[in-house]
Short mmCIF file of C-alpha atoms in Angstrom, two decimals:
data_model
loop_
_atom_site.label_atom_id
_atom_site.label_comp_id
_atom_site.label_asym_id
_atom_site.label_seq_id
_atom_site.Cartn_x
_atom_site.Cartn_y
_atom_site.Cartn_z
CA UNK A 1 -7.99 17.87 26.58
CA UNK A 2 -5.37 15.89 25.80
CA UNK A 3 -4.03 16.68 22.19
CA UNK A 4 -1.08 16.07 19.96
CA UNK A 5 0.28 18.43 17.36
CA UNK A 6 2.69 17.53 14.50
CA UNK A 7 4.92 20.31 12.68
CA UNK A 8 5.37 20.58 9.95
CA UNK A 9 2.06 19.16 8.05
CA UNK A 10 4.69 18.30 5.00
CA UNK A 11 8.29 18.74 4.34
CA UNK A 12 10.30 18.39 1.10
CA UNK A 13 14.00 18.02 1.30
CA UNK A 14 16.86 16.78 -1.07
CA UNK A 15 18.28 13.48 -0.51
CA UNK A 16 21.20 13.47 1.83
CA UNK A 17 19.74 15.86 4.15
CA UNK A 18 19.18 15.46 7.87
CA UNK A 19 15.79 16.62 9.11
CA UNK A 20 13.66 17.17 12.23
CA UNK A 21 10.11 16.64 12.80
CA UNK A 22 8.39 17.65 15.44
CA UNK A 23 5.55 16.62 18.14
CA UNK A 24 4.03 18.40 21.10
CA UNK A 25 1.26 17.07 23.39
CA UNK A 26 -0.73 19.35 25.77
CA UNK A 27 -0.57 16.92 28.86
CA UNK A 28 3.22 16.23 29.73
CA UNK A 29 2.03 13.23 32.04
CA UNK A 30 2.60 10.82 29.45
CA UNK A 31 3.16 7.00 29.99
CA UNK A 32 4.92 6.64 26.80
CA UNK A 33 5.36 8.15 22.89
CA UNK A 34 5.74 6.33 19.98
CA UNK A 35 6.63 7.16 16.30
CA UNK A 36 5.07 5.42 13.45
CA UNK A 37 5.69 5.49 9.67
CA UNK A 38 2.99 4.85 7.34
CA UNK A 39 3.05 4.66 3.41
CA UNK A 40 0.36 5.43 1.00
CA UNK A 41 -2.27 2.81 1.16
CA UNK A 42 -0.42 1.00 4.12
CA UNK A 43 -0.60 0.29 7.62
CA UNK A 44 1.20 1.86 10.50
CA UNK A 45 4.98 0.48 11.13
CA UNK A 46 6.32 1.30 14.55
CA UNK A 47 9.70 3.09 14.50
CA UNK A 48 10.60 3.80 18.03
CA UNK A 49 8.67 3.69 21.45
CA UNK A 50 10.50 6.06 24.29
CA UNK A 51 9.09 5.27 27.81
CA UNK A 52 8.47 8.36 29.95
CA UNK A 53 11.57 7.73 31.95
CA UNK A 54 13.82 7.94 28.78
CA UNK A 55 15.29 10.88 27.15
CA UNK A 56 15.90 9.48 23.81
CA UNK A 57 15.80 6.01 21.39
CA UNK A 58 17.79 5.52 18.38
CA UNK A 59 17.81 3.02 15.55
CA UNK A 60 19.65 3.08 12.55
CA UNK A 61 19.47 6.49 10.98
CA UNK A 62 16.61 7.53 13.50
CA UNK A 63 16.76 9.05 16.68
CA UNK A 64 13.78 10.21 18.73
CA UNK A 65 14.23 12.34 21.61
CA UNK A 66 11.58 13.05 24.33
CA UNK A 67 11.22 16.46 27.03
CA UNK A 68 8.40 15.40 28.94
CA UNK A 69 8.37 18.86 31.18
CA UNK A 70 8.02 20.95 27.80
CA UNK A 71 5.77 18.35 26.18
CA UNK A 72 7.84 17.82 23.24
CA UNK A 73 9.57 14.72 21.04
CA UNK A 74 11.72 15.26 17.99
CA UNK A 75 12.40 12.62 15.37
CA UNK A 76 15.59 13.02 13.76
CA UNK A 77 16.48 11.46 10.29
CA UNK A 78 19.99 11.39 9.42
CA UNK A 79 20.85 11.24 5.54
CA UNK A 80 17.79 10.98 4.39
CA UNK A 81 16.94 8.87 1.51
CA UNK A 82 13.89 8.75 -1.11
CA UNK A 83 12.65 5.35 0.66
CA UNK A 84 12.24 7.67 3.64
CA UNK A 85 9.43 9.28 2.07
CA UNK A 86 6.23 8.53 3.97
CA UNK A 87 4.05 10.20 6.62
CA UNK A 88 5.40 10.10 9.99
CA UNK A 89 3.03 9.77 13.07
CA UNK A 90 3.49 10.68 16.94
CA UNK A 91 1.32 9.08 19.51
CA UNK A 92 1.16 9.35 23.00
CA UNK A 93 -0.40 6.98 25.31
CA UNK A 94 -1.31 8.25 29.48
CA UNK A 95 -1.64 4.88 31.17
CA UNK A 96 -0.69 1.21 30.62
CA UNK A 97 -3.31 -0.74 28.46
CA UNK A 98 -4.50 2.95 27.50
CA UNK A 99 -5.35 4.37 23.82
CA UNK A 100 -2.86 6.31 21.49
CA UNK A 101 -3.41 9.86 20.85
CA UNK A 102 -2.02 10.58 17.50
CA UNK A 103 -0.98 13.65 15.99
CA UNK A 104 -1.97 14.58 12.31
CA UNK A 105 1.47 13.43 10.91
CA UNK A 106 3.97 15.12 8.89
CA UNK A 107 4.09 14.09 5.34
CA UNK A 108 7.59 13.47 4.53
CA UNK A 109 8.93 13.93 0.58
CA UNK A 110 12.71 13.09 0.10
CA UNK A 111 13.69 14.20 -3.61
CA UNK A 112 16.28 12.30 -5.35
CA UNK B 1 4.46 -14.87 9.58
CA UNK B 2 2.12 -11.59 9.38
CA UNK B 3 1.91 -10.29 13.32
CA UNK B 4 -1.52 -8.54 12.94
CA UNK B 5 -3.82 -9.33 10.01
CA UNK B 6 -6.79 -8.11 8.84
CA UNK B 7 -9.71 -9.17 6.35
CA UNK B 8 -10.71 -8.10 4.14
CA UNK B 9 -8.22 -5.37 2.75
CA UNK B 10 -10.90 -3.62 0.95
CA UNK B 11 -14.88 -3.49 1.41
CA UNK B 12 -17.19 -1.80 -0.89
CA UNK B 13 -20.86 -1.68 0.02
CA UNK B 14 -24.19 0.10 0.09
CA UNK B 15 -25.70 2.38 2.48
CA UNK B 16 -27.93 0.43 5.21
CA UNK B 17 -25.89 -2.79 4.71
CA UNK B 18 -24.48 -4.73 7.82
CA UNK B 19 -20.61 -5.83 7.51
CA UNK B 20 -17.81 -7.17 9.56
CA UNK B 21 -13.85 -7.07 9.57
CA UNK B 22 -12.00 -9.65 11.22
CA UNK B 23 -8.74 -9.23 13.05
CA UNK B 24 -6.27 -11.69 14.37
CA UNK B 25 -2.67 -11.38 15.88
CA UNK B 26 -0.37 -14.17 16.31
CA UNK B 27 1.94 -12.29 18.88
CA UNK B 28 0.43 -13.69 21.83
CA UNK B 29 -0.75 -10.21 23.10
CA UNK B 30 -3.73 -9.77 25.73
CA UNK B 31 -4.91 -6.29 24.32
CA UNK B 32 -6.56 -5.47 20.87
CA UNK B 33 -7.74 -2.41 19.52
CA UNK B 34 -9.74 -0.89 16.76
CA UNK B 35 -8.67 2.76 15.26
CA UNK B 36 -10.21 4.64 12.56
CA UNK B 37 -8.51 6.86 10.04
CA UNK B 38 -10.67 9.24 8.49
CA UNK B 39 -10.34 11.43 5.12
CA UNK B 40 -7.99 13.53 6.70
CA UNK B 41 -5.93 10.70 7.64
CA UNK B 42 -6.46 11.41 11.30
CA UNK B 43 -6.40 8.24 13.79
CA UNK B 44 -8.55 7.83 16.43
CA UNK B 45 -9.12 5.11 19.05
CA UNK B 46 -12.64 3.40 18.86
CA UNK B 47 -12.63 0.21 21.35
CA UNK B 48 -10.05 -1.81 23.20
CA UNK B 49 -10.29 -5.43 24.63
CA UNK B 50 -8.16 -6.93 27.33
CA UNK B 51 -8.43 -11.05 27.15
CA UNK B 52 -11.82 -10.73 25.53
CA UNK B 53 -13.14 -7.86 28.05
CA UNK B 54 -14.01 -4.56 26.81
CA UNK B 55 -12.07 -1.92 28.46
CA UNK B 56 -11.98 1.04 26.17
CA UNK B 57 -15.31 2.14 24.21
CA UNK B 58 -14.89 5.68 22.86
CA UNK B 59 -17.87 7.59 21.69
CA UNK B 60 -18.74 5.26 18.96
CA UNK B 61 -22.56 5.25 17.70
CA UNK B 62 -23.81 1.66 18.82
CA UNK B 63 -24.17 0.25 15.15
CA UNK B 64 -20.43 -0.72 15.72
CA UNK B 65 -20.26 -3.53 17.80
CA UNK B 66 -16.93 -5.40 18.50
CA UNK B 67 -16.53 -9.24 19.46
CA UNK B 68 -13.38 -11.15 20.64
CA UNK B 69 -14.08 -14.91 20.82
CA UNK B 70 -10.60 -15.14 21.87
CA UNK B 71 -7.59 -13.12 22.72
CA UNK B 72 -6.24 -13.56 19.35
CA UNK B 73 -8.99 -11.98 17.68
CA UNK B 74 -11.09 -9.03 17.61
CA UNK B 75 -13.62 -8.44 15.12
CA UNK B 76 -15.78 -5.47 14.41
CA UNK B 77 -19.33 -5.76 13.25
CA UNK B 78 -21.38 -2.54 11.77
CA UNK B 79 -24.65 -2.49 11.17
CA UNK B 80 -26.61 -0.04 8.91
CA UNK B 81 -24.12 1.44 7.33
CA UNK B 82 -23.71 5.15 6.54
CA UNK B 83 -21.55 7.02 4.22
CA UNK B 84 -19.79 8.53 7.07
CA UNK B 85 -18.49 5.36 8.14
CA UNK B 86 -16.37 5.27 4.95
CA UNK B 87 -12.75 5.41 6.37
CA UNK B 88 -9.63 2.92 7.09
CA UNK B 89 -9.92 0.60 9.98
CA UNK B 90 -6.90 -0.24 11.89
CA UNK B 91 -6.58 -3.19 14.23
CA UNK B 92 -3.75 -3.31 16.90
CA UNK B 93 -2.48 -5.11 19.69
CA UNK B 94 0.08 -4.19 22.20
CA UNK B 95 2.75 -6.06 24.21
CA UNK B 96 2.08 -7.04 27.93
CA UNK B 97 4.12 -5.59 30.65
CA UNK B 98 5.82 -2.14 30.86
CA UNK B 99 6.68 -1.03 27.31
CA UNK B 100 2.89 -1.07 26.01
CA UNK B 101 4.36 -0.94 22.39
CA UNK B 102 1.22 -1.20 19.70
CA UNK B 103 1.47 -3.17 16.48
CA UNK B 104 -0.95 -2.30 13.74
CA UNK B 105 -2.53 -4.40 11.19
CA UNK B 106 -2.35 -3.27 7.49
CA UNK B 107 -5.95 -2.09 7.66
CA UNK B 108 -9.28 -2.28 5.98
CA UNK B 109 -10.37 0.56 3.47
CA UNK B 110 -14.37 0.58 3.75
CA UNK B 111 -16.29 2.44 1.20
CA UNK B 112 -20.08 3.01 1.48
CA UNK B 113 -21.83 4.20 -1.58
#
């Protein structure tokens, strides 16, 4: 069964800290992996997409890495800010045009 | 210049009613999706259409019927609403070609009383 797990479920850090969110998937034959952000009561915002042939992607203070062989991805957030507080979702897709399979998300709170 | 839009944003209705949620994307994408986010915030695929053709149909009750009048629109009609249908429904579309990146609408919060 293809499943995605995110650890931790919730994380609270002081402003300015660097942090890592973890995502693991049971079937390593992914097509790509996408990280999203969801603010309370809002839709999903795509943060980074890593294709299966790539090892990492960067956007501003965000860096996502992918290790297909071990079935893991990490989202690194540098110099966290209160505005980063949200739920972060990891999702994988196994074929072009297919469905995203989501993890349960990590709820991040950055305290001023 | 909203990329993926949904209407309505909130929908409150009684059990047994029939309701529709509309979705439109102006990104020129060929493939659109409906996802359901339950009370525990878990997101799961319901349907996918590619250029008006159904390509993914998960184990969703047949009270749910998607309709795609053209590739920019994917509507969701729900018959005989039940309490368990209360959730947030998200529409998404994806880029064509290799990246397969999906973009989501703002969601429709459905509450069945």
